[in-house]
PDB file of C-alpha atoms in Angstrom:
ATOM      1  CA  MET A1474     100.817  49.651  15.066  1.00 70.00           C
ATOM      2  CA  THR A1475      99.256  46.541  16.645  1.00 87.00           C
ATOM      3  CA  GLN A1476     101.797  43.861  17.434  1.00 97.00           C
ATOM      4  CA  LYS A1477     101.230  40.614  15.579  1.00 98.00           C
ATOM      5  CA  ILE A1478     102.680  37.103  15.560  1.00 98.00           C
ATOM      6  CA  ILE A1479     102.409  35.013  12.426  1.00 98.00           C
ATOM      7  CA  LEU A1480     102.617  31.414  13.611  1.00 98.00           C
ATOM      8  CA  HIS A1481     103.243  28.840  10.893  1.00 98.00           C
ATOM      9  CA  ILE A1482     102.550  25.354  12.280  1.00 98.00           C
ATOM     10  CA  GLY A1483     103.090  23.098   9.253  1.00 96.00           C
ATOM     11  CA  SER A1484     102.168  20.595   8.028  1.00 96.00           C
ATOM     12  CA  PRO A1485     105.383  18.592   7.575  1.00 94.00           C
ATOM     13  CA  LYS A1486     106.331  17.844   3.943  1.00 92.00           C
ATOM     14  CA  CYS A1487     104.240  20.794   2.768  1.00 95.00           C
ATOM     15  CA  GLY A1488     106.835  23.410   1.887  1.00 95.00           C
ATOM     16  CA  SER A1489     107.848  24.238   5.454  1.00 96.00           C
ATOM     17  CA  THR A1490     111.580  24.169   4.731  1.00 96.00           C
ATOM     18  CA  TYR A1491     111.062  26.432   1.724  1.00 97.00           C
ATOM     19  CA  LEU A1492     109.087  28.944   3.817  1.00 98.00           C
ATOM     20  CA  GLN A1493     111.696  28.918   6.555  1.00 98.00           C
ATOM     21  CA  ARG A1494     114.602  29.327   4.109  1.00 97.00           C
ATOM     22  CA  VAL A1495     112.829  32.310   2.561  1.00 98.00           C
ATOM     23  CA  MET A1496     112.445  33.888   5.980  1.00 98.00           C
ATOM     24  CA  VAL A1497     116.078  33.255   6.944  1.00 98.00           C
ATOM     25  CA  GLN A1498     117.528  34.666   3.724  1.00 97.00           C
ATOM     26  CA  ASN A1499     115.298  37.752   3.928  1.00 98.00           C
ATOM     27  CA  SER A1500     115.563  38.285   7.686  1.00 97.00           C
ATOM     28  CA  GLU A1501     117.665  41.456   7.540  1.00 97.00           C
ATOM     29  CA  THR A1502     115.546  43.014   4.791  1.00 97.00           C
ATOM     30  CA  LEU A1503     112.380  42.222   6.717  1.00 98.00           C
ATOM     31  CA  LEU A1504     113.722  43.508  10.028  1.00 97.00           C
ATOM     32  CA  GLN A1505     114.336  46.897   8.428  1.00 97.00           C
ATOM     33  CA  GLN A1506     110.583  46.949   7.726  1.00 97.00           C
ATOM     34  CA  GLY A1507     109.569  45.928  11.253  1.00 98.00           C
ATOM     35  CA  ILE A1508     109.162  42.194  10.571  1.00 98.00           C
ATOM     36  CA  HIS A1509     111.279  39.916  12.769  1.00 98.00           C
ATOM     37  CA  TYR A1510     112.092  36.276  12.066  1.00 98.00           C
ATOM     38  CA  PRO A1511     114.061  35.299  15.189  1.00 98.00           C
ATOM     39  CA  ALA A1512     117.213  33.405  14.272  1.00 96.00           C
ATOM     40  CA  PRO A1513     116.859  29.606  14.429  1.00 96.00           C
ATOM     41  CA  THR A1514     119.119  27.638  16.739  1.00 91.00           C
ATOM     42  CA  GLY A1515     121.012  24.748  15.174  1.00 88.00           C
ATOM     43  CA  SER A1516     120.825  23.668  11.548  1.00 91.00           C
ATOM     44  CA  HIS A1517     117.028  23.515  11.213  1.00 95.00           C
ATOM     45  CA  PRO A1518     115.673  26.714   9.604  1.00 97.00           C
ATOM     46  CA  GLY A1519     112.522  26.638  11.737  1.00 98.00           C
ATOM     47  CA  ASN A1520     112.620  28.861  14.823  1.00 98.00           C
ATOM     48  CA  ALA A1521     109.711  27.638  16.960  1.00 98.00           C
ATOM     49  CA  ALA A1522     110.812  24.183  18.095  1.00 96.00           C
ATOM     50  CA  ASN A1523     110.769  25.375  21.714  1.00 97.00           C
ATOM     51  CA  LEU A1524     107.455  27.219  21.532  1.00 98.00           C
ATOM     52  CA  ALA A1525     106.080  25.334  24.529  1.00 98.00           C
ATOM     53  CA  GLU A1526     108.673  27.012  26.783  1.00 98.00           C
ATOM     54  CA  ILE A1527     108.182  30.588  25.517  1.00 98.00           C
ATOM     55  CA  THR A1528     108.034  33.313  28.164  1.00 98.00           C
ATOM     56  CA  GLN A1529     106.876  36.912  28.343  1.00 98.00           C
ATOM     57  CA  ALA A1530     110.520  37.985  28.289  1.00 98.00           C
ATOM     58  CA  ASP A1531     111.042  36.003  25.064  1.00 98.00           C
ATOM     59  CA  VAL A1532     108.085  37.707  23.432  1.00 98.00           C
ATOM     60  CA  ASP A1533     109.218  41.150  24.588  1.00 97.00           C
ATOM     61  CA  ALA A1534     112.665  40.512  23.082  1.00 97.00           C
ATOM     62  CA  MET A1535     111.150  39.482  19.757  1.00 97.00           C
ATOM     63  CA  PHE A1536     109.364  42.821  19.476  1.00 97.00           C
ATOM     64  CA  ALA A1537     112.382  44.893  20.487  1.00 93.00           C
ATOM     65  CA  ASN A1538     113.943  47.514  18.224  1.00 88.00           C
ATOM     66  CA  GLY A1539     110.718  48.566  16.585  1.00 91.00           C
ATOM     67  CA  ALA A1540     109.469  45.219  15.280  1.00 97.00           C
ATOM     68  CA  HIS A1541     105.699  45.132  14.881  1.00 97.00           C
ATOM     69  CA  THR A1542     105.402  41.633  13.369  1.00 98.00           C
ATOM     70  CA  VAL A1543     107.109  38.422  14.467  1.00 98.00           C
ATOM     71  CA  VAL A1544     107.144  35.256  12.370  1.00 98.00           C
ATOM     72  CA  LEU A1545     107.497  31.885  14.093  1.00 98.00           C
ATOM     73  CA  SER A1546     107.610  28.598  12.203  1.00 98.00           C
ATOM     74  CA  HIS A1547     108.017  24.897  12.810  1.00 98.00           C
ATOM     75  CA  GLU A1548     106.266  22.048  11.019  1.00 97.00           C
ATOM     76  CA  ASP A1549     106.337  19.759  14.058  1.00 96.00           C
ATOM     77  CA  LEU A1550     103.781  21.993  15.781  1.00 98.00           C
ATOM     78  CA  TYR A1551     101.047  20.795  13.408  1.00 97.00           C
ATOM     79  CA  SER A1552      99.709  17.959  15.564  1.00 97.00           C
ATOM     80  CA  LEU A1553     100.884  19.367  18.911  1.00 98.00           C
ATOM     81  CA  SER A1554      98.586  22.237  19.803  1.00 98.00           C
ATOM     82  CA  LYS A1555      99.453  21.927  23.506  1.00 98.00           C
ATOM     83  CA  ARG A1556     102.802  23.492  22.652  1.00 98.00           C
ATOM     84  CA  GLY A1557     100.934  26.714  21.932  1.00 98.00           C
ATOM     85  CA  ILE A1558      99.338  27.060  25.372  1.00 98.00           C
ATOM     86  CA  ALA A1559     102.040  29.307  26.841  1.00 98.00           C
ATOM     87  CA  LEU A1560     101.978  31.659  23.849  1.00 98.00           C
ATOM     88  CA  ALA A1561      98.189  31.769  23.918  1.00 98.00           C
ATOM     89  CA  GLY A1562      98.259  32.916  27.526  1.00 98.00           C
ATOM     90  CA  ILE A1563     100.868  35.599  26.865  1.00 98.00           C
ATOM     91  CA  THR A1564      99.167  37.014  23.775  1.00 98.00           C
ATOM     92  CA  ALA A1565      95.725  37.022  25.371  1.00 97.00           C
ATOM     93  CA  LYS A1566      97.104  39.057  28.267  1.00 97.00           C
ATOM     94  CA  THR A1567      99.100  41.503  26.143  1.00 97.00           C
ATOM     95  CA  GLY A1568      96.668  41.911  23.239  1.00 97.00           C
ATOM     96  CA  ILE A1569      99.117  40.635  20.621  1.00 98.00           C
ATOM     97  CA  ALA A1570      97.264  39.308  17.566  1.00 98.00           C
ATOM     98  CA  VAL A1571      98.183  35.811  16.393  1.00 98.00           C
ATOM     99  CA  GLN A1572      97.671  34.668  12.813  1.00 98.00           C
ATOM    100  CA  LEU A1573      97.898  30.904  12.313  1.00 98.00           C
ATOM    101  CA  LEU A1574      99.236  29.668   8.981  1.00 98.00           C
ATOM    102  CA  VAL A1575      98.801  26.092   7.746  1.00 98.00           C
ATOM    103  CA  PHE A1576      99.771  24.673   4.378  1.00 98.00           C
ATOM    104  CA  LEU A1577      98.696  21.248   3.158  1.00 98.00           C
ATOM    105  CA  ARG A1578      99.200  19.125   0.080  1.00 96.00           C
ATOM    106  CA  PRO A1579      97.083  16.160  -1.072  1.00 97.00           C
ATOM    107  CA  PHE A1580      97.525  13.436   1.491  1.00 96.00           C
ATOM    108  CA  SER A1581      98.660  10.924  -1.117  1.00 95.00           C
ATOM    109  CA  ASP A1582     101.500  13.296  -1.942  1.00 95.00           C
ATOM    110  CA  PHE A1583     102.181  13.789   1.763  1.00 95.00           C
ATOM    111  CA  VAL A1584     102.588  10.038   2.332  1.00 96.00           C
ATOM    112  CA  PHE A1585     105.045   9.783  -0.535  1.00 96.00           C
ATOM    113  CA  GLY A1586     107.059  12.586   1.035  1.00 94.00           C
ATOM    114  CA  ASP A1587     106.825  10.968   4.450  1.00 94.00           C
ATOM    115  CA  TYR A1588     108.019   7.632   3.040  1.00 96.00           C
ATOM    116  CA  SER A1589     111.023   9.451   1.571  1.00 97.00           C
ATOM    117  CA  GLN A1590     111.716  11.301   4.824  1.00 95.00           C
ATOM    118  CA  PHE A1591     111.822   8.047   6.764  1.00 96.00           C
ATOM    119  CA  MET A1592     114.315   6.621   4.270  1.00 98.00           C
ATOM    120  CA  LYS A1593     116.501   9.725   4.555  1.00 97.00           C
ATOM    121  CA  GLN A1594     116.261   9.981   8.331  1.00 96.00           C
ATOM    122  CA  PHE A1595     116.659   6.302   9.231  1.00 98.00           C
ATOM    123  CA  PHE A1596     118.754   5.004   6.333  1.00 98.00           C
ATOM    124  CA  ASP A1597     121.681   3.932   8.511  1.00 98.00           C
ATOM    125  CA  THR A1598     119.393   2.056  10.906  1.00 98.00           C
ATOM    126  CA  PHE A1599     117.478   0.416   8.075  1.00 98.00           C
ATOM    127  CA  LEU A1600     120.731  -0.680   6.448  1.00 98.00           C
ATOM    128  CA  ALA A1601     122.307  -1.975   9.653  1.00 98.00           C
ATOM    129  CA  GLU A1602     119.222  -4.039  10.486  1.00 97.00           C
ATOM    130  CA  ARG A1603     118.403  -4.881   6.850  1.00 97.00           C
ATOM    131  CA  LYS A1604     114.842  -4.064   7.851  1.00 97.00           C
ATOM    132  CA  PRO A1605     113.602  -0.957   5.991  1.00 97.00           C
ATOM    133  CA  TYR A1606     110.619   0.818   7.504  1.00 97.00           C
ATOM    134  CA  GLY A1607     110.715  -1.526  10.474  1.00 95.00           C
ATOM    135  CA  GLY A1608     109.773  -4.436   8.250  1.00 95.00           C
ATOM    136  CA  ARG A1609     106.630  -2.738   6.932  1.00 95.00           C
ATOM    137  CA  ASP A1610     105.755  -2.647   3.244  1.00 94.00           C
ATOM    138  CA  PHE A1611     104.494   0.595   1.691  1.00 95.00           C
ATOM    139  CA  GLU A1612     100.795  -0.129   2.254  1.00 95.00           C
ATOM    140  CA  THR A1613     101.349  -1.005   5.927  1.00 95.00           C
ATOM    141  CA  PHE A1614     103.505   2.083   6.397  1.00 95.00           C
ATOM    142  CA  ALA A1615     100.846   4.280   4.784  1.00 94.00           C
ATOM    143  CA  LYS A1616      97.981   2.728   6.748  1.00 94.00           C
ATOM    144  CA  ARG A1617      99.732   3.487  10.009  1.00 90.00           C
ATOM    145  CA  ARG A1618     100.039   7.141   8.995  1.00 87.00           C
ATOM    146  CA  ILE A1619      96.423   7.230   7.874  1.00 90.00           C
ATOM    147  CA  ASP A1620      95.180   5.796  11.160  1.00 91.00           C
ATOM    148  CA  THR A1621      97.161   8.226  13.314  1.00 91.00           C
ATOM    149  CA  MET A1622      96.567  11.475  11.400  1.00 92.00           C
ATOM    150  CA  LYS A1623      93.674  13.725  12.419  1.00 95.00           C
ATOM    151  CA  PRO A1624      94.242  16.969  10.478  1.00 97.00           C
ATOM    152  CA  ALA A1625      90.841  18.550  11.083  1.00 97.00           C
ATOM    153  CA  VAL A1626      91.183  17.891  14.820  1.00 97.00           C
ATOM    154  CA  TYR A1627      94.690  19.375  14.873  1.00 98.00           C
ATOM    155  CA  LEU A1628      93.539  22.581  13.204  1.00 98.00           C
ATOM    156  CA  THR A1629      90.433  22.871  15.384  1.00 98.00           C
ATOM    157  CA  ASN A1630      92.555  22.606  18.532  1.00 98.00           C
ATOM    158  CA  TRP A1631      94.975  25.287  17.318  1.00 98.00           C
ATOM    159  CA  GLY A1632      92.081  27.535  16.363  1.00 98.00           C
ATOM    160  CA  LYS A1633      90.649  27.286  19.883  1.00 98.00           C
ATOM    161  CA  LEU A1634      93.937  28.540  21.320  1.00 98.00           C
ATOM    162  CA  PHE A1635      94.023  31.584  19.037  1.00 98.00           C
ATOM    163  CA  PRO A1636      90.432  32.543  18.169  1.00 97.00           C
ATOM    164  CA  GLY A1637      91.119  36.193  17.402  1.00 97.00           C
ATOM    165  CA  LEU A1638      91.881  35.710  13.706  1.00 97.00           C
ATOM    166  CA  PRO A1639      90.591  32.987  11.382  1.00 97.00           C
ATOM    167  CA  LEU A1640      93.186  30.314  10.698  1.00 98.00           C
ATOM    168  CA  ILE A1641      94.614  30.585   7.180  1.00 98.00           C
ATOM    169  CA  LEU A1642      94.661  27.193   5.459  1.00 98.00           C
ATOM    170  CA  ASP A1643      95.954  26.930   1.913  1.00 98.00           C
ATOM    171  CA  SER A1644      97.828  24.743  -0.555  1.00 97.00           C
ATOM    172  CA  HIS A1645     101.597  24.372  -0.270  1.00 96.00           C
ATOM    173  CA  ARG A1646     101.731  25.756  -3.816  1.00 96.00           C
ATOM    174  CA  ASN A1647     100.476  29.110  -2.518  1.00 98.00           C
ATOM    175  CA  ILE A1648     103.072  29.732   0.168  1.00 98.00           C
ATOM    176  CA  GLN A1649     104.557  32.744  -1.608  1.00 98.00           C
ATOM    177  CA  PRO A1650     101.352  34.732  -2.253  1.00 98.00           C
ATOM    178  CA  VAL A1651      99.891  33.896   1.167  1.00 98.00           C
ATOM    179  CA  LEU A1652     103.062  34.806   3.031  1.00 98.00           C
ATOM    180  CA  ASP A1653     103.508  37.956   0.972  1.00 98.00           C
ATOM    181  CA  THR A1654      99.979  39.047   1.874  1.00 98.00           C
ATOM    182  CA  VAL A1655     100.178  38.363   5.619  1.00 98.00           C
ATOM    183  CA  LEU A1656     103.539  40.137   5.784  1.00 98.00           C
ATOM    184  CA  GLY A1657     102.028  43.195   4.151  1.00 97.00           C
ATOM    185  CA  GLN A1658     103.861  42.789   0.828  1.00 97.00           C
ATOM    186  CA  PRO A1659     107.297  43.823   2.080  1.00 97.00           C
ATOM    187  CA  GLU A1660     109.799  45.238  -0.380  1.00 97.00           C
ATOM    188  CA  GLY A1661     112.962  43.509  -1.554  1.00 97.00           C
ATOM    189  CA  MET A1662     111.943  39.911  -0.892  1.00 97.00           C
ATOM    190  CA  ILE A1663     113.957  37.150  -2.565  1.00 98.00           C
ATOM    191  CA  TRP A1664     111.677  34.165  -3.042  1.00 98.00           C
ATOM    192  CA  GLU A1665     113.986  31.823  -4.929  1.00 97.00           C
ATOM    193  CA  VAL A1666     115.636  29.105  -2.832  1.00 96.00           C
ATOM    194  CA  PRO A1667     118.056  26.509  -4.263  1.00 93.00           C
ATOM    195  CA  HIS A1668     116.170  23.252  -4.752  1.00 89.00           C
ATOM    196  CA  HIS A1669     118.593  21.187  -2.657  1.00 87.00           C
ATOM    197  CA  GLU A1670     117.988  23.486   0.336  1.00 91.00           C
ATOM    198  CA  THR A1671     114.230  22.809   0.417  1.00 92.00           C
ATOM    199  CA  ASN A1672     114.491  19.208   1.707  1.00 91.00           C
ATOM    200  CA  PRO A1673     113.253  17.638  -1.571  1.00 94.00           C
ATOM    201  CA  SER A1674     111.708  14.191  -1.370  1.00 95.00           C
ATOM    202  CA  LEU A1675     113.423  11.196  -2.857  1.00 97.00           C
ATOM    203  CA  ARG A1676     111.503   9.517  -5.644  1.00 98.00           C
ATOM    204  CA  MET A1677     109.229   6.689  -4.566  1.00 97.00           C
ATOM    205  CA  GLN A1678     110.788   4.391  -7.145  1.00 98.00           C
ATOM    206  CA  ASP A1679     114.224   4.975  -5.618  1.00 98.00           C
ATOM    207  CA  CYS A1680     112.924   4.315  -2.111  1.00 98.00           C
ATOM    208  CA  ASP A1681     111.315   1.093  -3.374  1.00 97.00           C
ATOM    209  CA  VAL A1682     114.546  -0.071  -5.019  1.00 98.00           C
ATOM    210  CA  ILE A1683     116.657   0.763  -1.956  1.00 98.00           C
ATOM    211  CA  ALA A1684     114.204  -1.002   0.370  1.00 98.00           C
ATOM    212  CA  ALA A1685     114.199  -4.113  -1.856  1.00 97.00           C
ATOM    213  CA  ALA A1686     118.006  -4.118  -1.926  1.00 98.00           C
ATOM    214  CA  MET A1687     118.123  -3.955   1.864  1.00 98.00           C
ATOM    215  CA  ARG A1688     115.947  -7.047   2.048  1.00 97.00           C
ATOM    216  CA  ASP A1689     118.254  -8.901  -0.335  1.00 98.00           C
ATOM    217  CA  PRO A1690     121.114 -10.544   1.605  1.00 97.00           C
ATOM    218  CA  GLY A1691     123.092 -10.781  -1.631  1.00 97.00           C
ATOM    219  CA  CYS A1692     123.235  -6.993  -2.066  1.00 98.00           C
ATOM    220  CA  ALA A1693     126.317  -5.410  -0.498  1.00 98.00           C
ATOM    221  CA  ASP A1694     126.002  -2.520   1.959  1.00 98.00           C
ATOM    222  CA  GLU A1695     128.265  -0.294  -0.133  1.00 98.00           C
ATOM    223  CA  ASP A1696     126.131  -0.842  -3.224  1.00 98.00           C
ATOM    224  CA  ILE A1697     123.001   0.092  -1.299  1.00 98.00           C
ATOM    225  CA  ARG A1698     124.668   3.184   0.100  1.00 98.00           C
ATOM    226  CA  GLN A1699     125.608   4.240  -3.420  1.00 98.00           C
ATOM    227  CA  MET A1700     121.976   3.778  -4.521  1.00 98.00           C
ATOM    228  CA  PHE A1701     120.946   6.043  -1.668  1.00 98.00           C
ATOM    229  CA  LEU A1702     123.455   8.767  -2.527  1.00 98.00           C
ATOM    230  CA  SER A1703     122.538   8.624  -6.216  1.00 98.00           C
ATOM    231  CA  ALA A1704     118.854   9.066  -5.373  1.00 98.00           C
ATOM    232  CA  PHE A1705     119.507  12.620  -4.126  1.00 97.00           C
ATOM    233  CA  HIS A1706     120.547  13.614  -7.654  1.00 96.00           C
ATOM    234  CA  GLN A1707     117.294  12.341  -9.197  1.00 97.00           C
ATOM    235  CA  THR A1708     114.662  14.082  -7.096  1.00 96.00           C
ATOM    236  CA  GLN A1709     113.398  16.178 -10.019  1.00 95.00           C
ATOM    237  CA  GLU A1710     113.164  13.279 -12.465  1.00 96.00           C
ATOM    238  CA  PRO A1711     109.833  11.560 -13.290  1.00 96.00           C
ATOM    239  CA  ASP A1712     108.783   9.113 -10.589  1.00 97.00           C
ATOM    240  CA  MET A1713     107.146   5.856 -11.647  1.00 96.00           C
ATOM    241  CA  GLY A1714     106.698   4.988  -7.976  1.00 96.00           C
ATOM    242  CA  ARG A1715     103.920   7.570  -7.704  1.00 96.00           C
ATOM    243  CA  SER A1716     101.613   5.394  -9.751  1.00 95.00           C
ATOM    244  CA  PRO A1717      97.947   6.184 -10.434  1.00 95.00           C
ATOM    245  CA  GLU A1718      97.030   3.026  -8.543  1.00 95.00           C
ATOM    246  CA  ARG A1719      98.916   4.077  -5.439  1.00 96.00           C
ATOM    247  CA  ILE A1720      97.501   7.590  -5.595  1.00 96.00           C
ATOM    248  CA  ALA A1721      93.936   6.308  -5.988  1.00 95.00           C
ATOM    249  CA  TRP A1722      94.344   3.884  -3.079  1.00 96.00           C
ATOM    250  CA  LEU A1723      95.798   6.557  -0.811  1.00 96.00           C
ATOM    251  CA  GLU A1724      93.153   9.121  -1.706  1.00 95.00           C
ATOM    252  CA  GLU A1725      90.420   6.624  -0.878  1.00 95.00           C
ATOM    253  CA  GLN A1726      92.023   5.878   2.494  1.00 95.00           C
ATOM    254  CA  PHE A1727      92.176   9.605   3.254  1.00 95.00           C
ATOM    255  CA  ARG A1728      88.630  10.332   2.085  1.00 95.00           C
ATOM    256  CA  PRO A1729      87.242  10.839   5.650  1.00 95.00           C
ATOM    257  CA  HIS A1730      90.080  13.261   6.429  1.00 95.00           C
ATOM    258  CA  ASN A1731      89.393  15.269   3.284  1.00 96.00           C
ATOM    259  CA  GLU A1732      85.665  15.335   3.947  1.00 97.00           C
ATOM    260  CA  ALA A1733      86.279  16.699   7.448  1.00 97.00           C
ATOM    261  CA  LEU A1734      88.584  19.452   6.141  1.00 97.00           C
ATOM    262  CA  LEU A1735      86.063  20.428   3.498  1.00 97.00           C
ATOM    263  CA  ALA A1736      83.152  20.485   5.952  1.00 97.00           C
ATOM    264  CA  GLN A1737      84.928  22.321   8.775  1.00 96.00           C
ATOM    265  CA  PHE A1738      87.341  24.602   6.916  1.00 96.00           C
ATOM    266  CA  GLY A1739      86.033  24.773   3.356  1.00 97.00           C
ATOM    267  CA  PHE A1740      89.366  23.459   2.066  1.00 97.00           C
ATOM    268  CA  ASP A1741      89.508  20.810  -0.650  1.00 97.00           C
ATOM    269  CA  ASN A1742      92.728  18.823  -0.229  1.00 97.00           C
ATOM    270  CA  ARG A1743      91.939  16.008  -2.634  1.00 96.00           C
ATOM    271  CA  ALA A1744      94.463  15.145  -5.320  1.00 93.00           C
ATOM    272  CA  PRO A1745      93.382  15.930  -8.900  1.00 80.00           C
ATOM    273  CA  VAL A1746      92.043  12.858 -10.683  1.00 61.00           C
ATOM    274  CA  CYS A1747      93.999  11.504 -13.633  1.00 48.00           C
ATOM    275  CA  GLY A1748      93.673  13.837 -16.614  1.00 43.00           C
ATOM    276  CA  ASP A1749      93.040  16.964 -14.527  1.00 43.00           C
ATOM    277  CA  ALA A1750      95.468  19.869 -14.704  1.00 34.00           C
TER     278      ALA A1750
END
């Protein structure tokens, strides 16, 4: 059987943690069927953080013991195609097929998730400095992300490294059927992952309240910290912070990005308009 690497490169905040948790919890079942998800190092469930340093010996080890398919995943690869150069050279020389996987969500939704991730990742710094998001309001934060993101360029660059198979680009909502198909519909898969293990986003309204409290010198640090901890228990509640006005503004800002994805990859990443299913 032809050896194959399935390389999932992101995007961040598009179900990557869910995909990686599925692979980790099914790793033994999959290995019995010739599919190897090399064990991650550290607490992050992704296993391709060090892809740029991969060697022929590393690849040989991944395919040891009868494995015919190797799955590598890390969302930070999305915008960093240069990290795939070493693997591209190895696979071109050895004839190993590489299937690129990319999952996206509407960019308005992505920005909301990114805003949450910054609050979670830098909460202690924000609180100590009383300067959430480096002093930027939501619109300024979002505009900076909009101006620096080039999704169609990222995917084009990855595709040039691995031209053997067409890049698979799909919605984050389709991770399970897409992954099941590229893995060859392996038996015994457990797809359910506890919600708290999938890195759920905090609600926008909670991030807004916490940020406002940080700017208020009359609000005590301990009260703000309690707001932050409470927000983790409300991630599945309705979110008034994801307002139609914010979504419409974000979607308009991302219109050139969506047009490029549609023209170059045939993928429509626009958010449904109000009233759509």
